[in-house]
Coordinates of C-alpha atoms and ligand atoms in Angstrom, one line a residue:
M1 CA -33.3 65.5 -187.8
R2 CA -36.4 65.0 -189.1
H3 CA -38.1 63.0 -185.9
F4 CA -36.7 64.7 -182.3
P5 CA -36.3 61.5 -180.0
A6 CA -37.9 62.1 -177.0
F7 CA -39.0 60.0 -174.6
H8 CA -42.3 60.4 -173.1
D9 CA -44.2 59.6 -169.9
L10 CA -47.6 57.8 -170.1
R11 CA -48.4 56.7 -166.6
D12 CA -51.6 57.2 -166.1
R13 CA -52.8 59.1 -168.7
V14 CA -55.2 58.4 -171.6
V15 CA -54.0 56.7 -174.9
L16 CA -56.2 56.4 -177.8
V17 CA -56.0 53.5 -180.2
V18 CA -58.1 53.3 -182.5
G19 CA -58.7 49.9 -185.1
D20 CA -59.2 46.6 -184.2
T21 CA -55.5 44.9 -186.4
T22 CA -52.4 43.6 -185.2
A23 CA -51.1 46.3 -185.3
A24 CA -53.9 48.3 -183.1
E25 CA -53.4 45.4 -180.6
R26 CA -49.4 46.0 -180.8
R27 CA -49.4 49.6 -179.9
R28 CA -52.6 48.6 -177.5
Q29 CA -50.2 46.9 -175.2
L30 CA -46.7 49.2 -176.0
V31 CA -48.1 51.7 -174.4
S32 CA -50.4 49.9 -171.9
A33 CA -46.7 47.9 -170.4
A34 CA -45.4 52.0 -170.1
G35 CA -48.5 52.5 -167.4
A36 CA -50.6 54.2 -169.7
R37 CA -54.6 54.1 -169.7
V38 CA -55.9 52.7 -172.9
R39 CA -59.1 53.9 -174.9
V40 CA -59.5 51.1 -177.2
R41 CA -63.0 52.6 -180.3
L42 CA -63.5 51.0 -183.6
A43 CA -63.0 52.3 -186.8
G44 CA -66.6 53.4 -186.7
L45 CA -67.0 55.0 -183.9
V46 CA -64.6 57.5 -183.0
D47 CA -66.7 60.7 -181.6
P48 CA -64.6 64.3 -181.2
G49 CA -64.9 63.4 -177.1
D50 CA -62.7 60.2 -177.7
F51 CA -59.8 62.3 -177.6
V52 CA -60.1 64.4 -175.0
G53 CA -57.8 64.1 -172.0
A54 CA -55.5 62.0 -174.7
A55 CA -52.3 62.0 -174.5
L56 CA -51.4 60.8 -177.7
A57 CA -53.8 58.6 -180.5
F58 CA -53.1 55.4 -182.6
A59 CA -55.0 54.5 -185.8
A60 CA -54.2 51.5 -186.7
T61 CA -57.5 50.6 -188.6
G62 CA -56.0 49.1 -191.5
D63 CA -58.5 51.0 -193.6
E64 CA -56.7 54.2 -195.3
V65 CA -60.2 56.8 -195.3
A66 CA -60.8 55.3 -191.8
D67 CA -57.0 56.6 -190.6
H68 CA -57.1 59.7 -191.8
R69 CA -60.7 60.5 -191.0
V70 CA -58.6 59.6 -187.4
A71 CA -56.0 61.5 -188.0
L72 CA -57.8 64.6 -188.8
A73 CA -60.0 64.2 -185.8
A74 CA -57.0 64.0 -183.4
R75 CA -54.9 67.1 -185.7
Q76 CA -58.6 69.4 -184.8
A77 CA -58.0 67.9 -180.9
G78 CA -54.6 68.7 -180.4
V79 CA -53.7 64.9 -179.8
P80 CA -50.6 64.3 -181.5
I81 CA -51.3 61.4 -184.1
N82 CA -49.9 58.3 -185.2
V83 CA -51.1 56.1 -188.2
A84 CA -49.7 53.1 -188.6
D85 CA -47.7 52.5 -191.9
R86 CA -48.8 55.5 -192.8
P87 CA -45.2 58.5 -192.2
A88 CA -46.8 61.1 -193.9
Q89 CA -49.6 61.2 -191.6
C90 CA -48.1 60.6 -188.4
D91 CA -46.8 63.8 -185.7
F92 CA -44.6 61.1 -184.5
I93 CA -43.5 58.0 -185.3
L94 CA -42.4 54.7 -183.4
P95 CA -39.0 53.8 -182.8
A96 CA -37.4 49.9 -182.8
I97 CA -37.0 49.2 -179.1
V98 CA -34.8 47.2 -177.8
N99 CA -35.8 46.3 -173.7
R100 CA -33.2 46.2 -170.7
D101 CA -36.1 47.9 -169.0
P102 CA -34.9 50.2 -167.1
M103 CA -32.6 50.7 -169.7
I104 CA -34.4 51.2 -173.2
V105 CA -32.3 52.1 -176.4
A106 CA -34.9 53.7 -179.4
I107 CA -33.9 53.7 -183.1
S108 CA -35.2 55.0 -185.8
S109 CA -34.6 55.7 -189.9
G110 CA -37.1 58.5 -190.2
G111 CA -39.1 56.2 -192.0
A112 CA -36.6 55.6 -194.4
S113 CA -35.6 52.3 -194.3
P114 CA -37.7 50.5 -191.4
T115 CA -35.9 47.0 -191.8
L116 CA -32.4 48.5 -191.6
A117 CA -33.8 49.8 -187.9
T118 CA -34.4 46.6 -187.5
L119 CA -31.6 44.9 -188.4
L120 CA -29.8 47.3 -186.1
R121 CA -32.1 46.5 -183.0
A122 CA -30.9 43.1 -184.2
E123 CA -27.4 43.6 -183.2
I124 CA -27.7 46.1 -180.3
E125 CA -29.7 43.1 -178.8
A126 CA -27.4 40.5 -179.7
I127 CA -24.5 43.1 -177.8
L128 CA -26.9 44.3 -174.8
P129 CA -26.4 42.1 -171.7
A130 CA -29.3 40.5 -170.5
G131 CA -28.8 41.8 -167.0
L132 CA -28.5 45.2 -167.7
G133 CA -31.6 46.0 -166.0
R134 CA -30.9 44.6 -163.1
L135 CA -27.7 46.8 -163.0
A136 CA -29.2 49.9 -163.3
R137 CA -31.7 49.1 -160.6
A138 CA -29.0 48.3 -158.8
A139 CA -27.3 51.1 -159.1
E140 CA -30.4 53.1 -158.8
A141 CA -31.0 51.6 -155.1
L142 CA -27.6 52.7 -154.3
R143 CA -27.3 56.0 -155.4
D144 CA -28.8 58.1 -152.9
R145 CA -25.9 56.3 -150.1
V146 CA -23.6 57.4 -153.4
A147 CA -24.2 61.1 -153.4
A148 CA -23.9 61.6 -149.4
A149 CA -21.3 59.3 -149.3
L150 CA -19.4 61.9 -152.5
P151 CA -20.8 65.3 -152.3
A152 CA -18.6 66.5 -155.4
S153 CA -20.2 65.3 -159.0
A154 CA -16.9 65.5 -160.5
D155 CA -16.0 62.5 -158.0
R156 CA -19.8 60.5 -158.0
R157 CA -18.9 60.6 -162.1
A158 CA -15.6 58.9 -161.4
F159 CA -17.2 56.6 -159.2
W160 CA -20.1 55.2 -161.3
R161 CA -17.5 54.3 -164.5
R162 CA -15.8 52.4 -162.3
W163 CA -18.8 51.3 -160.6
L164 CA -20.5 50.2 -163.5
R165 CA -17.9 48.9 -165.8
G166 CA -15.7 47.1 -163.0
A167 CA -15.7 44.5 -160.5
N168 CA -19.7 45.4 -158.9
G169 CA -21.3 45.8 -162.6
G170 CA -20.5 42.7 -163.6
L171 CA -21.9 41.2 -160.2
A172 CA -24.8 43.0 -160.7
L173 CA -25.7 41.1 -163.7
S174 CA -25.8 38.3 -162.2
A175 CA -25.4 38.1 -158.0
D176 CA -27.7 39.0 -155.5
R177 CA -28.2 42.9 -154.0
S178 CA -27.0 42.4 -150.5
E179 CA -23.5 41.8 -151.6
I180 CA -23.3 44.4 -154.1
Q181 CA -24.8 46.7 -151.6
A182 CA -22.2 45.4 -149.3
R183 CA -19.3 45.1 -152.1
T184 CA -19.9 49.4 -152.9
D185 CA -20.4 50.2 -148.6
A186 CA -16.2 48.9 -148.9
A187 CA -15.8 50.2 -152.2
L188 CA -16.9 53.9 -151.1
R189 CA -15.2 53.6 -147.8
V190 CA -12.0 53.3 -149.9
G191 CA -12.8 55.5 -152.4
P192 CA -13.7 54.5 -156.4
S193 CA -10.7 52.5 -156.9
I194 CA -12.6 48.3 -157.2
G195 CA -10.9 46.3 -159.7
I196 CA -11.3 43.3 -161.5
A197 CA -9.6 40.7 -163.0
H198 CA -11.2 38.7 -166.0
I199 CA -10.0 35.1 -167.1
V200 CA -10.8 35.2 -170.5
G201 CA -10.7 32.5 -173.5
A202 CA -9.7 34.2 -177.0
G203 CA -10.9 30.8 -179.1
P204 CA -8.7 29.4 -181.4
G205 CA -7.6 32.3 -183.5
D206 CA -10.9 33.9 -186.0
P207 CA -12.3 36.7 -184.0
D208 CA -16.3 35.6 -184.6
L209 CA -15.7 33.2 -182.5
L210 CA -15.2 34.8 -179.2
T211 CA -18.2 34.7 -177.0
L212 CA -20.1 37.2 -176.7
R213 CA -19.2 37.9 -173.2
A214 CA -15.0 37.5 -174.2
L215 CA -16.3 40.6 -176.7
R216 CA -17.5 42.4 -173.8
C217 CA -14.9 42.2 -171.9
L218 CA -12.7 43.3 -174.3
Q219 CA -14.5 46.2 -174.3
E220 CA -14.0 47.3 -171.0
A221 CA -10.5 46.7 -170.0
D222 CA -8.3 49.2 -168.8
V223 CA -5.4 46.7 -169.6
I224 CA -5.2 43.0 -171.2
L225 CA -2.1 40.7 -170.5
H226 CA -1.7 38.2 -173.4
D227 CA -0.5 35.2 -175.1
H228 CA 1.2 35.3 -177.7
L229 CA -1.0 33.1 -179.6
V230 CA -3.8 35.6 -179.7
P231 CA -3.7 37.7 -183.0
P232 CA -4.1 41.1 -183.3
A233 CA -7.4 40.4 -185.5
I234 CA -9.0 39.6 -182.3
L235 CA -7.0 42.3 -179.8
D236 CA -8.1 44.8 -182.3
R237 CA -11.5 44.2 -181.1
A238 CA -10.1 45.7 -177.1
R239 CA -11.6 49.0 -176.2
R240 CA -8.7 51.4 -178.3
E241 CA -7.7 52.7 -174.9
A242 CA -6.8 49.4 -173.4
E243 CA -3.0 48.5 -172.4
R244 CA -1.5 46.1 -174.0
I245 CA 1.3 43.0 -172.7
A246 CA 2.4 40.3 -174.3
V247 CA 2.7 37.9 -171.8
G248 CA 3.2 35.3 -174.1
K249 CA 6.0 32.0 -172.5
R250 CA 7.8 31.5 -175.5
K251 CA 9.3 27.8 -175.6
N252 CA 13.6 28.5 -175.3
A253 CA 12.9 32.3 -175.3
P254 CA 13.0 34.9 -172.8
G255 CA 9.7 35.5 -171.7
W256 CA 7.5 36.1 -168.3
R257 CA 7.2 33.6 -166.3
Q258 CA 4.3 32.2 -164.5
A259 CA 5.0 33.8 -161.5
D260 CA 5.3 37.1 -163.3
I261 CA 2.4 36.6 -164.5
E262 CA 0.1 36.0 -161.6
R263 CA 1.6 39.0 -159.9
E264 CA 1.3 41.4 -162.5
L265 CA -2.4 41.2 -162.4
V266 CA -2.9 41.0 -158.9
A267 CA -1.0 44.3 -158.8
R268 CA -3.3 45.6 -161.1
V269 CA -6.3 44.3 -159.5
K270 CA -5.1 46.1 -156.4
R271 CA -4.1 49.3 -157.7
G272 CA -8.3 49.1 -159.3
Q273 CA -8.0 48.0 -163.1
I274 CA -10.0 46.3 -164.8
V275 CA -7.4 44.0 -166.1
V276 CA -8.2 41.3 -169.0
R277 CA -6.7 37.8 -169.0
L278 CA -6.7 36.7 -172.7
K279 CA -5.7 33.7 -173.1
S280 CA -6.3 31.1 -176.2
G281 CA -8.9 28.4 -176.5
D282 CA -10.3 28.1 -173.1
P283 CA -8.2 29.4 -170.3
F284 CA -8.9 26.0 -168.3
V285 CA -8.1 23.5 -171.5
F286 CA -3.7 23.5 -170.6
G287 CA -4.0 27.3 -170.0
R288 CA -2.9 27.9 -166.3
G289 CA -6.3 29.6 -165.5
G290 CA -6.6 28.0 -163.0
E291 CA -3.1 29.2 -161.2
E292 CA -4.5 31.9 -161.6
V293 CA -7.9 32.4 -159.8
D294 CA -5.1 30.9 -156.9
A295 CA -3.1 33.4 -157.2
L296 CA -6.2 35.7 -157.1
R297 CA -8.3 34.4 -154.7
R298 CA -5.4 34.2 -152.1
E299 CA -6.0 37.9 -152.4
G300 CA -9.6 38.3 -151.4
L301 CA -9.8 40.3 -155.2
P302 CA -12.5 39.9 -157.4
W303 CA -12.2 37.3 -160.4
T304 CA -14.2 35.7 -163.1
V305 CA -13.9 33.9 -166.0
V306 CA -14.9 33.3 -168.8
P307 CA -15.1 30.1 -171.5
G308 CA -13.8 29.9 -174.8
V309 CA -13.7 27.5 -177.9
T310 CA -11.1 25.4 -177.0
A311 CA -8.3 24.8 -179.8
A312 CA -9.6 21.0 -180.2
L313 CA -13.1 21.7 -180.6
G314 CA -12.3 24.4 -183.3
C315 CA -9.5 22.8 -184.9
A316 CA -12.1 20.2 -185.5
A317 CA -14.8 21.8 -186.5
A318 CA -12.9 23.6 -189.1
V319 CA -11.9 20.4 -190.7
G320 CA -14.9 18.4 -190.5
I321 CA -13.8 16.3 -187.5
P322 CA -16.4 15.1 -185.5
L323 CA -14.9 14.4 -182.0
T324 CA -17.0 11.5 -180.9
D325 CA -19.3 10.6 -183.8
R326 CA -21.1 7.4 -182.3
R327 CA -19.7 5.2 -185.5
H328 CA -16.1 5.7 -184.5
A329 CA -15.8 7.1 -181.3
S330 CA -17.4 6.6 -177.8
S331 CA -15.5 9.7 -176.2
V332 CA -12.5 11.8 -176.7
T333 CA -9.3 12.9 -174.4
L334 CA -7.5 15.7 -175.1
L335 CA -3.5 15.4 -173.9
S336 CA -0.5 17.6 -173.6
G337 CA 2.4 16.0 -175.5
H338 CA 4.6 17.7 -173.5
G339 CA 6.3 15.2 -171.5
A340 CA 9.3 13.3 -170.7
G341 CA 9.7 9.9 -173.2
V342 CA 8.0 6.6 -172.9
G343 CA 6.9 5.1 -169.8
A344 CA 8.2 7.9 -167.7
A345 CA 5.1 10.1 -165.6
D346 CA 3.9 11.8 -168.8
G347 CA -0.2 12.4 -167.1
W348 CA -1.8 9.8 -169.7
P349 CA -4.2 7.3 -169.3
A350 CA -2.5 3.5 -169.1
S351 CA -4.2 1.9 -171.7
F352 CA -5.5 3.3 -174.9
A353 CA -8.5 1.8 -177.0
P354 CA -9.4 2.3 -180.7
D355 CA -12.9 3.8 -180.4
Q356 CA -11.0 6.8 -178.5
T357 CA -10.5 10.0 -179.9
L358 CA -6.9 12.1 -178.5
V359 CA -6.7 14.8 -178.8
V360 CA -2.9 16.1 -178.3
Y361 CA -1.9 19.8 -178.0
M362 CA 1.5 21.5 -177.5
G363 CA 2.2 17.5 -179.4
A364 CA 3.6 17.7 -183.1
S365 CA 6.9 19.5 -182.1
E366 CA 7.6 15.7 -180.3
A367 CA 5.7 14.0 -182.3
A368 CA 7.9 10.7 -182.4
S369 CA 7.6 10.2 -178.7
V370 CA 3.3 11.2 -179.1
R371 CA 3.8 8.4 -181.3
D372 CA 6.0 5.9 -179.7
R373 CA 3.8 6.3 -176.0
M374 CA 0.5 6.1 -178.3
L375 CA 1.7 2.5 -179.5
A376 CA 3.1 1.6 -176.5
R377 CA -0.3 2.2 -175.1
G378 CA -2.0 -0.2 -177.1
L379 CA -2.8 1.5 -180.1
A380 CA -2.6 0.6 -184.2
A381 CA 0.5 1.8 -186.1
A382 CA -2.0 2.2 -188.6
T383 CA -4.8 4.2 -186.4
P384 CA -6.0 7.9 -188.4
V385 CA -4.0 11.1 -187.4
A386 CA -4.7 14.9 -188.6
I387 CA -2.6 17.4 -188.0
V388 CA -3.8 20.6 -188.3
E389 CA -2.2 24.1 -188.2
S390 CA -3.5 27.3 -187.3
G391 CA -6.9 25.8 -186.8
T392 CA -9.7 28.3 -187.8
R393 CA -7.2 31.2 -188.7
A394 CA -6.2 32.2 -192.4
G395 CA -3.1 30.2 -192.3
Q396 CA -4.8 27.0 -191.9
R397 CA -3.5 23.6 -193.0
L398 CA -3.9 19.5 -192.6
S399 CA -2.0 16.7 -192.8
T400 CA -3.5 13.3 -192.4
G401 CA -2.3 10.3 -192.6
T402 CA -1.6 7.7 -190.1
L403 CA 0.3 6.9 -186.4
A404 CA 2.9 5.3 -187.8
D405 CA 3.7 7.4 -190.0
L406 CA 3.4 10.7 -187.3
P407 CA 6.7 12.4 -187.4
R408 CA 7.0 13.0 -191.1
L409 CA 3.6 13.9 -191.1
A410 CA 4.0 16.3 -188.6
A411 CA 8.0 18.1 -189.8
P412 CA 6.8 20.5 -191.7
H413 CA 4.1 21.8 -189.9
V414 CA 6.8 22.3 -187.1
A415 CA 9.9 23.7 -189.3
R416 CA 8.1 26.3 -191.3
G417 CA 9.0 30.0 -190.5
G418 CA 6.9 31.2 -188.2
A419 CA 4.3 28.5 -188.2
G420 CA 1.7 28.1 -186.0
P421 CA 0.2 26.4 -182.9
T422 CA -0.9 22.7 -184.2
L423 CA -3.2 20.4 -182.8
I424 CA -3.0 16.6 -183.8
V425 CA -6.2 14.2 -183.7
V426 CA -5.7 10.3 -183.6
G427 CA -8.6 8.1 -183.5
A428 CA -10.8 6.5 -186.3
V429 CA -12.7 9.8 -186.6
A430 CA -9.4 11.9 -187.9
S431 CA -10.0 9.5 -191.1
L432 CA -13.2 12.0 -191.6
A433 CA -10.9 14.8 -192.2
G434 CA -11.0 17.3 -195.0
A435 CA -10.0 20.9 -195.8
E436 CA -13.0 22.0 -197.3
P437 CA -15.6 23.6 -196.5
R438 CA -14.6 26.8 -194.3
Y439 CA -17.3 29.1 -193.5
A440 CA -17.4 32.2 -195.8
P441 CA -18.2 35.7 -193.6
A442 CA -21.9 37.1 -194.1
E443 CA -19.8 39.8 -196.8
E444 CA -18.2 36.7 -198.4
V445 CA -21.7 35.3 -199.4
A446 CA -23.0 37.7 -201.9
Ligands
SAH1 N1 -5.8 26.9 -174.3 C1 -6.1 26.9 -174.6 C2 -4.3 25.4 -175.1 C3 -3.1 26.5 -174.8 S1 -1.6 25.2 -175.1 C4 -7.0 25.8 -175.6 O1 -8.0 25.8 -174.8 O2 -7.2 25.5 -176.6 C5 -1.3 25.6 -177.3 C6 -1.4 24.4 -178.3 O3 -2.8 25.2 -178.3 C7 -0.2 24.9 -179.0 O4 0.6 23.8 -178.9 C8 -1.6 23.9 -179.7 O5 -1.2 22.4 -179.7 C9 -3.3 24.1 -179.4 N2 -3.8 25.2 -180.8 C10 -3.7 26.8 -179.7 N3 -4.4 27.4 -181.0 C11 -4.8 26.6 -182.2 C12 -4.9 26.4 -183.7 N4 -5.8 27.1 -183.3 N5 -5.2 25.5 -184.6 C13 -4.3 24.7 -183.9 N6 -3.4 24.5 -182.1 C14 -4.3 25.2 -181.6

């Protein structure tokens, strides 16, 4: 390690910046933001007195000889110097910075590859919540109370770990301060256990389609209650130590009942755990997320909902169906294929029009009933349909045809051993479906 990382307190200290280039201006802004009193000089007008009392000096004149002269003078005056773009002449170098004041991440490649440092900065920038600074300030405002309530430092550490990762940390990123303070006081009375449930949409299967917030929840989780539709590639993104429980409700197979899932969710949060209820697609689209939120609400427990890319959107994108393409359709309706046969109360609208796009979840195994109910509601037998199995996933398959033919088209997607989840799109836009192009991950592009 050639450069020692340290954070320098520059409040009310004098910093000398020499030059009138863009680099000089950038340095002037940076140190001003840190509270320094900046002394700016032009290249030819520096005199030894300018270094007196300076904590740091920057040379960014754009001229090699002038820069070198400033560096020598700084060294003579014993003031640490940074020369823009000339690492060999620097006493200290500037890191790439991710700023969530007061949280600061500084990245250095030791001059080896500033571009690599910048790339890494972009990655970290994307991961860190925008409200991280608020979170730190909220914790700062509570420090004295917590110190008074928990004199033992090990207790305090445990408290803060839970507080920052748990309900209050989540709230501090978005909510107002007085509510956080009230909750923290309540938490201090009961001890360091504050749980929360995050009802999280995992998207249609491709891990790249997780939201940043979903990823964050997965990395904070103590326990993950997941559907069987959530693939291992997504569970792999979770915190390694997180307990994983498959609570899938499989058709015609014993499994967890909805009431069991809700009971487990509530019990875990009460125990103080950070619980992620991970559901395929979006939790509020044919996901029973609403019932789970109700169960938590009834108990007065904290929860959040993290939306996900629902199967209709994921599959449509994967096969190139513009769901509301204005040349063909004026609306899109999401339907569940489950329900009774023709004429029974299945919750569908009374009639369908040719300019409507219909997306049927859980419909492949009842394709004949889906077709009959659509014909009975006014759709033509020749209406285009597309069937997408395992949309956005490795085994993605597409079949296209007409509504009349739906049962025959759907049969292979149902019968195949280990067939994946299957979605049906009905309407003029379905004729635009094609298997390509698929999104190629960056490392495959090369
Ligand atoms: N909450 C989920 C839907 C759950 S219901 C969402 O918003 O997507 C389960 C049904 O979703 C499956 O029977 C299937 O119809 C559909 N589905 C989920 N993922 C899918 C995928 N990757 N490809 C095709 N259909 C999918």
